[in-house]
Amino acid sequence: MGTLLYVIILLAFVYVLRKYLLRLKLPPSPWGLPLLGHLHHLAGIPFLSLHALSKQYGPILFMKLGTVPAVVISSSVLAKEVLRSQDQMFASRPYILVGDYGLYHFQGIGPVPYNDHWKMMRKLCATELFTPKRIDSFLPIRLEEITGMFSALRGAGAHKAVDMRNMLSIFTFNVMTRILMNKRFFEYGEDEEHIDGEAKQFKDIVFETADQGLQFHISEFIPHWLRWIDWKVPELKRLHAKKDKFLQNILDQHKDMASTKGHKDFMDIMLQNLEHRGAAREDFIKAVVLELTIAGTDTSACIVEWTLLELLHNPRVLSKLKEELDAVVGSSSHMVEEPDFQNLDYLNAVIKEAFRLHPPLPLLIPHMSTQTCTIAGFHVPKNAFTFVNVYSIGRERGVWERADEFWPERFLGKSVDVRGQDFELLPFGSGRRACAGMQLGLKTVQLLVSNLVHAFDWSFVPGKPSEDYLLQERHGTVNWIKTPLQVCVVPRTR
Ligand code: HEM
């Protein structure tokens, strides 16, 4: 009886919503189903499904995800409208289950609505973690980790297949956890089975939270008063209890050692800065530390993996990049350092080209319209999920010549950049909600790609044809290559 009542109320709600929506001039829509609306179009790999739909219906698309309205933006001109001209209108985020149960009831940054808490957290990150001076102060961590990775690569021997995804993930994970909590969890080349309990526990927590964040959940597409029916809630609560115990333990260690520590990590700085917030500060800190670990690891690792794969598929580009590195840095075995980056035009072009074709987050984190507004002459209803498909924008016809080709030369002599000022290339988003860790992410990618190419010769594993590594995407926490990249790697002979 109770269920029947809910179904009737839901149908009444859908009816009223339909009447309201019919009065608006909405963007074109694909075919939908009763109740589900267009949710079935998000099956498979959502950014690829939406890319295919945009080819059919155009650069702005209207959908209903259950009872929630949504728009999909797939062109640079309309992305500029959403992320610059009407930035404030779209600066909020829709309800995401993992922000609620996975990140301490919206105490993080990314899934948080546009409110005072979000502003305070962004400001704290901007002034305490991502200032140029602070990013420079993390350089020794990046260099130590790169040295560790290189000795594992040298030790692998010419004929052993090396799993580059594993190497890069260890690098980015260690860098982030050392910056955030002064802890190092992984050794390069370590067998998965021998990973120590604490490291494995934290890796699982990070993976499970990110994975839940990526999935769509029923409670995101029904009226808020019906959210209790979401069957995923108990699972998320269990995961939350596990992660809270883990993070609280690390936080307590920081509190105990606060007065004796010389070097302060981000957790120490947050403890100091949020003192006046009383008990709530601990949840803020745990939420932000977990979120930054998720945000800063797979994103950087996956784009370096794609870049290496593209270079292996394009030997001409690889040798041109080596030539540039030899000319600018010298052909000795000495490392490529950050001041070199400004003189490495081809390196920067290669990285931009990888970001264009393989953005780590092909759909930006969903934005949300806070009022009914107009985009390209169409109405966008209030509280609409707003997806910006950066994958489509990177392949937009009429904007990119030879759009499907890996051709870094397109960027030489051009001012187009990845930092959010050029709307045809948006791997970090743009506007108020652009990536908070963009500078750190970019420096990490530049350091890894340049040094890996400068120090080693790369080849596909013999007997495992390069066709195994089709340039195909996989559904995962980020836009990973379908199969983890395995390579043979030898120190360069000069
Ligand atoms: C190559 C590396 C990275 C890429 C490609 C990347 C990309 C992105 C993108 C596309 C967004 C969403 C923007 C939007 O919704 O409009 C985002 C948000 C965010 N990123 Fe990154 N990111 C990277 C590295 C990092 C790092 C290293 C950190 C921090 C340690 C970080 C922290 C964040 C945070 C906190 C947000 C949420 C911003 C907000 O909602 O206000 N990211 N990132």
XYZ file of C-alpha atoms and ligand atoms in Angstrom:
537
model
C 0.000 0.000 0.000
C 2.798 2.375 1.046
C 4.729 1.672 -2.185
C 1.604 2.289 -4.275
C 1.153 5.656 -2.600
C 4.724 6.635 -3.424
C 4.313 5.590 -7.052
C 1.146 7.734 -7.315
C 2.900 10.725 -5.753
C 5.882 10.219 -8.075
C 3.645 10.054 -11.162
C 1.821 13.220 -10.045
C 5.164 14.929 -9.616
C 6.331 13.851 -13.083
C 3.044 15.113 -14.535
C 3.411 18.561 -12.948
C 7.042 18.718 -14.013
C 6.092 17.818 -17.594
C 3.482 20.562 -17.720
C 6.021 23.047 -16.466
C 8.720 21.872 -18.853
C 6.373 21.980 -21.854
C 6.024 25.737 -21.377
C 9.750 26.175 -21.789
C 11.648 26.139 -25.054
C 13.978 23.313 -24.194
C 17.025 22.105 -26.146
C 16.569 19.024 -28.369
C 16.226 15.674 -26.601
C 16.802 12.044 -27.570
C 14.029 9.519 -26.985
C 13.061 8.915 -23.388
C 11.204 6.404 -21.241
C 8.458 6.946 -18.681
C 9.886 7.531 -15.180
C 13.486 6.812 -16.218
C 13.496 9.731 -18.630
C 16.841 9.558 -20.463
C 18.846 7.720 -17.803
C 19.380 4.736 -20.096
C 21.504 6.971 -22.368
C 24.109 7.164 -19.583
C 24.677 3.416 -19.614
C 28.109 2.169 -20.708
C 30.702 4.918 -20.771
C 28.636 8.082 -20.190
C 30.899 10.618 -21.928
C 31.051 8.430 -25.038
C 27.270 7.932 -25.084
C 26.742 11.684 -24.690
C 29.358 12.386 -27.376
C 27.448 10.142 -29.802
C 24.172 11.897 -28.923
C 25.684 15.339 -29.446
C 26.657 14.347 -32.990
C 23.027 13.561 -33.640
C 21.249 16.332 -31.712
C 23.747 19.193 -31.597
C 25.887 21.029 -29.037
C 23.173 21.432 -26.400
C 20.955 18.616 -25.342
C 18.139 18.369 -22.832
C 17.543 15.226 -20.811
C 15.524 14.100 -17.872
C 17.363 11.889 -15.451
C 14.461 10.362 -13.578
C 12.675 13.472 -12.368
C 15.726 15.754 -12.553
C 16.330 17.995 -15.590
C 19.785 17.935 -17.203
C 21.601 19.643 -20.059
C 24.680 18.459 -21.907
C 27.054 21.023 -23.406
C 29.338 19.798 -26.195
C 30.826 22.876 -27.879
C 33.465 25.424 -26.931
C 31.153 28.374 -27.588
C 28.470 27.051 -25.241
C 31.054 25.964 -22.654
C 32.213 29.586 -22.578
C 28.630 30.691 -22.012
C 28.224 28.290 -19.048
C 31.667 28.618 -17.473
C 32.391 32.281 -18.120
C 29.427 34.460 -19.151
C 27.038 32.738 -16.730
C 29.660 31.292 -14.397
C 27.906 32.301 -11.187
C 24.585 30.909 -12.395
C 26.241 27.489 -12.938
C 28.721 27.534 -10.042
C 26.757 25.153 -7.848
C 26.720 21.357 -7.867
C 23.724 19.027 -7.935
C 23.129 16.558 -5.111
C 25.625 13.697 -5.374
C 25.220 10.788 -2.978
C 28.933 10.394 -2.360
C 29.221 14.063 -1.318
C 26.652 13.300 1.343
C 27.691 9.903 2.731
C 31.193 9.661 1.308
C 32.631 13.092 2.134
C 31.237 13.998 5.538
C 27.942 15.538 4.437
C 29.353 17.984 1.915
C 32.378 19.093 3.949
C 34.790 18.609 1.021
C 35.187 20.917 -1.990
C 34.230 19.309 -5.328
C 30.681 18.046 -4.663
C 29.808 20.975 -2.379
C 27.101 23.493 -3.429
C 28.194 27.089 -4.053
C 28.097 28.291 -0.433
C 30.218 29.885 2.309
C 31.781 26.577 3.310
C 32.955 26.010 -0.276
C 34.337 29.563 -0.493
C 36.222 29.141 2.786
C 37.707 25.799 1.731
C 38.782 27.049 -1.709
C 40.396 30.073 -0.077
C 42.222 27.921 2.435
C 43.527 25.650 -0.323
C 44.526 28.636 -2.465
C 46.422 30.369 0.352
C 47.866 27.368 2.179
C 48.375 24.577 -0.322
C 48.493 25.833 -3.884
C 50.506 29.078 -3.683
C 53.499 29.024 -6.069
C 55.814 29.102 -3.043
C 54.120 26.140 -1.395
C 54.056 24.139 -4.648
C 57.797 24.817 -5.018
C 58.355 23.637 -1.469
C 56.953 20.213 -2.481
C 59.541 19.871 -5.255
C 61.955 17.749 -3.165
C 59.097 15.272 -2.627
C 58.455 15.043 -6.372
C 62.175 14.617 -7.076
C 62.662 11.922 -4.434
C 59.719 9.993 -5.809
C 60.951 10.273 -9.380
C 64.359 8.999 -8.286
C 62.651 6.029 -6.596
C 60.607 5.247 -9.706
C 63.652 5.528 -11.984
C 65.699 3.096 -9.958
C 62.820 0.584 -10.157
C 62.624 1.120 -13.945
C 66.390 0.652 -14.317
C 66.207 -2.482 -12.179
C 63.478 -4.003 -14.340
C 65.887 -4.993 -17.132
C 65.371 -4.638 -20.846
C 63.107 -7.623 -21.359
C 60.753 -7.466 -18.422
C 57.313 -5.965 -18.971
C 56.761 -2.991 -16.697
C 53.239 -1.981 -15.711
C 53.422 1.781 -16.169
C 49.978 2.421 -14.705
C 51.130 0.867 -11.462
C 54.382 2.922 -11.423
C 52.606 6.202 -12.150
C 49.846 5.545 -9.630
C 52.408 4.858 -6.898
C 54.205 8.092 -7.803
C 51.120 10.314 -7.662
C 49.726 8.584 -4.559
C 52.995 8.924 -2.617
C 53.410 12.571 -3.657
C 49.876 13.473 -2.549
C 49.940 11.631 0.781
C 53.375 13.053 1.628
C 52.112 16.585 0.922
C 48.833 16.129 2.742
C 49.754 13.979 5.739
C 53.495 13.359 5.574
C 52.990 9.662 4.979
C 54.415 7.435 2.281
C 52.467 4.270 1.598
C 53.963 2.470 -1.434
C 57.252 1.172 -2.851
C 57.879 1.030 -6.625
C 57.719 -2.404 -8.139
C 56.085 -3.771 -4.987
C 53.945 -6.836 -5.507
C 50.240 -6.087 -4.862
C 50.158 -9.062 -2.463
C 52.940 -7.678 -0.312
C 51.399 -4.272 0.202
C 51.312 -3.497 3.890
C 47.963 -3.410 5.737
C 47.726 0.360 6.191
C 48.653 1.149 2.586
C 46.177 -1.353 1.229
C 43.450 -0.100 3.539
C 43.916 3.498 2.439
C 44.159 2.624 -1.238
C 40.893 0.649 -0.966
C 39.191 3.561 0.813
C 40.306 6.016 -1.870
C 39.310 3.708 -4.691
C 35.904 2.819 -3.238
C 35.039 6.464 -2.519
C 36.107 7.582 -5.998
C 34.260 4.690 -7.565
C 31.051 5.506 -5.700
C 31.466 9.136 -6.772
C 31.586 8.085 -10.380
C 28.514 5.904 -10.357
C 25.055 7.369 -10.763
C 22.716 6.631 -7.864
C 18.950 6.562 -7.733
C 18.807 9.237 -4.981
C 20.356 11.757 -7.382
C 17.360 11.489 -9.717
C 14.345 11.489 -7.413
C 12.819 14.214 -5.211
C 14.895 14.761 -2.061
C 12.150 13.529 0.267
C 12.328 10.120 -1.421
C 16.084 9.698 -1.064
C 15.748 7.287 1.819
C 14.743 4.550 -0.659
C 18.284 4.457 -2.136
C 19.566 0.945 -1.437
C 23.189 2.122 -1.729
C 22.991 4.201 1.462
C 23.762 1.374 3.943
C 26.825 0.370 1.880
C 28.067 3.970 1.823
C 27.518 4.296 5.569
C 29.631 1.177 6.149
C 32.370 2.534 3.921
C 32.191 5.841 5.751
C 32.684 4.204 9.159
C 35.759 2.351 7.847
C 37.299 5.473 6.360
C 36.490 7.659 9.338
C 38.327 5.283 11.666
C 41.350 5.313 9.373
C 41.478 9.086 8.868
C 40.767 9.859 12.533
C 43.740 7.737 13.503
C 46.039 9.744 11.227
C 44.525 13.006 12.455
C 45.078 11.999 16.090
C 48.728 11.256 15.333
C 49.008 14.786 13.907
C 47.398 16.323 16.977
C 49.726 14.425 19.309
C 52.816 15.575 17.468
C 51.669 19.114 16.654
C 53.960 20.992 19.052
C 57.100 18.971 18.261
C 56.969 19.138 14.471
C 59.305 21.334 12.445
C 57.974 20.673 8.943
C 54.212 21.137 8.655
C 52.091 19.152 6.209
C 48.619 20.173 4.993
C 46.849 18.378 7.861
C 48.932 20.341 10.400
C 48.162 23.594 8.602
C 44.437 22.833 8.532
C 44.454 21.947 12.243
C 46.047 25.302 12.963
C 43.828 27.348 10.629
C 40.525 25.838 11.612
C 41.076 25.957 15.365
C 38.179 28.353 15.854
C 35.780 25.915 14.164
C 35.668 23.591 17.199
C 34.601 19.989 16.793
C 33.416 20.403 13.177
C 36.963 21.149 12.007
C 37.986 17.501 12.246
C 35.336 16.451 9.767
C 36.392 19.279 7.391
C 39.985 18.124 7.547
C 39.227 14.456 7.006
C 36.873 15.263 4.121
C 39.328 17.579 2.354
C 42.361 15.343 2.832
C 40.474 12.373 1.402
C 39.091 14.412 -1.480
C 42.456 15.899 -2.431
C 44.047 12.450 -2.356
C 41.388 11.268 -4.812
C 41.514 14.416 -6.955
C 45.299 14.574 -7.241
C 46.296 10.966 -7.956
C 44.544 9.112 -10.793
C 44.008 12.344 -12.785
C 47.745 12.998 -13.162
C 48.715 9.321 -13.512
C 46.182 8.668 -16.269
C 47.202 11.583 -18.485
C 50.889 10.578 -18.288
C 49.945 7.010 -19.218
C 47.957 8.270 -22.237
C 50.854 10.519 -23.276
C 53.316 7.608 -23.207
C 50.909 5.454 -25.210
C 50.441 8.166 -27.832
C 54.228 8.607 -28.067
C 54.693 4.865 -28.581
C 52.095 4.928 -31.328
C 53.762 7.976 -32.912
C 57.549 7.345 -33.120
C 58.033 10.550 -35.155
C 56.673 12.638 -32.284
C 58.686 10.676 -29.723
C 62.000 11.250 -31.497
C 61.220 14.927 -32.074
C 60.537 15.300 -28.346
C 63.808 13.556 -27.483
C 65.665 15.895 -29.826
C 64.137 18.920 -28.141
C 65.025 17.618 -24.678
C 68.609 16.929 -25.756
C 68.920 20.401 -27.268
C 67.461 22.270 -24.276
C 68.458 20.140 -21.301
C 71.588 18.547 -22.744
C 72.179 14.958 -23.724
C 73.828 14.017 -20.423
C 71.738 11.990 -18.034
C 70.899 15.018 -15.941
C 67.276 15.568 -15.028
C 64.795 17.906 -16.668
C 64.003 20.567 -14.090
C 61.091 22.948 -13.692
C 62.857 26.050 -15.072
C 63.414 24.065 -18.308
C 59.674 23.747 -18.986
C 59.321 27.276 -20.327
C 61.882 26.465 -23.046
C 60.336 23.155 -24.040
C 57.675 24.196 -26.552
C 57.324 20.784 -28.125
C 56.979 19.056 -24.738
C 54.184 21.467 -23.833
C 52.521 20.889 -27.206
C 52.671 17.103 -26.687
C 51.054 17.424 -23.253
C 48.311 19.749 -24.570
C 47.589 17.325 -27.382
C 47.259 14.442 -24.895
C 44.889 16.538 -22.765
C 42.852 17.451 -25.857
C 42.276 13.856 -26.920
C 42.249 12.170 -23.521
C 41.029 14.524 -20.781
C 41.224 12.666 -17.425
C 37.742 13.935 -16.485
C 35.957 13.974 -19.862
C 32.724 15.152 -18.249
C 33.526 17.958 -15.831
C 32.093 17.371 -12.357
C 28.394 18.211 -12.956
C 27.560 21.887 -12.469
C 24.009 23.021 -11.620
C 21.881 25.940 -12.791
C 20.646 27.896 -9.768
C 17.888 29.714 -11.759
C 16.011 29.121 -14.996
C 18.210 30.726 -17.624
C 18.845 30.791 -21.366
C 21.691 29.187 -23.303
C 21.850 29.498 -27.094
C 18.201 30.601 -27.188
C 17.004 27.545 -25.207
C 15.688 27.505 -21.674
C 17.655 25.654 -19.043
C 15.418 24.890 -16.050
C 16.433 25.710 -12.498
C 18.468 23.006 -10.711
C 19.417 21.230 -13.939
C 22.425 18.889 -13.870
C 24.806 20.566 -16.310
C 27.323 18.296 -17.989
C 30.142 19.860 -19.980
C 31.581 17.199 -22.280
C 35.238 18.147 -22.653
C 35.853 14.989 -24.674
C 33.477 16.245 -27.401
C 34.931 19.761 -27.247
C 38.440 18.388 -27.830
C 37.213 16.833 -31.083
C 34.889 19.581 -32.245
C 34.682 19.832 -36.037
C 35.422 23.277 -37.393
C 37.584 24.042 -34.354
C 40.245 21.352 -34.643
C 41.900 20.480 -37.927
C 42.689 16.708 -38.206
C 40.724 16.364 -34.967
C 41.263 12.628 -34.444
C 45.001 12.703 -35.020
C 47.719 13.026 -32.370
C 49.456 16.015 -33.903
C 51.178 18.277 -31.312
C 52.400 20.655 -34.039
C 48.915 22.227 -34.044
C 49.862 24.054 -30.827
C 53.261 25.399 -31.922
C 53.206 29.183 -32.248
C 49.641 29.296 -30.865
C 48.646 30.724 -27.518
C 45.946 28.088 -26.795
C 46.494 26.770 -23.292
C 44.976 24.269 -20.852
C 44.471 26.618 -17.892
C 40.826 27.481 -18.570
C 41.132 30.644 -20.668
C 40.658 28.844 -23.991
C 37.330 27.091 -24.143
C 38.310 24.644 -26.867
C 40.756 22.993 -24.408
C 39.330 22.500 -20.925
C 40.966 19.550 -19.145
C 40.861 21.473 -15.844
C 37.493 23.180 -16.412
C 37.216 26.960 -16.125
C 35.740 29.665 -13.926
C 34.877 29.493 -10.224
C 34.712 25.702 -10.213
C 37.872 25.061 -12.219
C 40.309 22.514 -10.800
C 41.759 23.744 -7.488
C 45.024 21.840 -7.977
C 45.682 22.767 -11.614
C 49.215 24.141 -11.102
C 50.338 21.172 -9.041
C 48.727 18.760 -11.528
C 50.403 20.414 -14.512
C 53.842 20.527 -12.909
C 53.575 16.855 -11.994
C 52.638 15.912 -15.562
C 55.423 18.022 -17.104
C 58.020 16.595 -14.718
C 56.998 12.995 -15.344
C 56.612 13.108 -19.135
C 59.831 15.072 -19.735
C 62.005 12.945 -17.474
C 60.570 9.603 -18.534
C 61.228 10.458 -22.193
C 64.642 12.021 -21.545
C 65.977 9.178 -19.424
C 64.645 6.027 -21.113
C 64.004 4.321 -24.419
C 60.524 2.869 -24.644
C 58.999 0.026 -26.593
C 55.935 -2.197 -26.548
C 56.483 -5.603 -24.972
C 57.718 -8.039 -27.702
C 55.065 -10.513 -28.733
C 52.330 -8.243 -27.400
C 51.397 -6.240 -30.450
C 50.825 -2.534 -30.146
C 47.279 -3.117 -31.392
C 46.566 -4.469 -27.901
C 46.784 -0.882 -26.832
C 44.086 0.566 -28.957
C 43.397 4.131 -28.053
C 40.305 3.043 -26.208
C 38.786 4.371 -23.050
C 37.594 2.418 -20.054
C 34.973 3.327 -17.513
C 36.785 3.956 -14.240
C 37.541 6.589 -11.638
C 39.055 8.619 -14.465
C 39.375 8.192 -18.218
C 41.927 5.352 -18.088
C 43.212 3.523 -21.148
C 41.228 0.309 -21.552
C 44.250 -1.919 -20.766
C 47.019 -0.845 -18.335
C 50.072 0.078 -20.392
C 52.883 -2.478 -20.241
C 56.225 -1.527 -21.756
C 59.866 -2.498 -22.020
C 62.102 0.255 -20.853
C 65.894 0.707 -20.974
C 68.051 3.652 -19.893
C 68.895 5.766 -22.942
C 72.297 5.279 -24.501
C 73.616 8.584 -25.791
C 46.259 16.414 -14.415
C 45.698 16.549 -13.259
C 44.299 17.068 -13.006
C 43.239 17.243 -13.860
C 43.196 16.966 -15.350
C 42.139 17.771 -13.082
C 40.894 18.104 -13.606
C 39.849 18.607 -12.857
C 38.551 18.924 -13.398
C 38.137 18.767 -14.839
C 37.781 19.374 -12.374
C 36.304 19.783 -12.450
C 36.142 21.207 -12.952
C 34.694 21.594 -13.121
O 33.809 20.911 -12.610
O 34.416 22.573 -13.808
C 38.589 19.343 -11.183
C 38.148 19.748 -9.942
C 38.935 19.716 -8.816
N 40.256 19.332 -8.743
Fe 41.416 18.702 -10.250
N 42.540 17.888 -11.782
C 43.856 17.492 -11.695
C 44.651 17.504 -10.564
C 44.255 17.943 -9.328
C 45.102 18.006 -8.162
C 46.599 17.654 -8.140
C 44.313 18.446 -7.125
C 44.659 18.687 -5.695
C 45.589 18.120 -5.036
C 42.978 18.688 -7.655
C 41.912 19.152 -6.921
C 40.661 19.441 -7.428
C 39.547 19.924 -6.615
C 39.571 20.191 -5.121
C 38.461 20.110 -7.494
C 37.060 20.597 -7.149
C 36.963 22.092 -7.451
C 35.625 22.716 -7.043
O 34.580 22.102 -7.208
O 35.641 23.851 -6.574
N 42.981 18.361 -8.996
N 39.852 18.873 -11.502
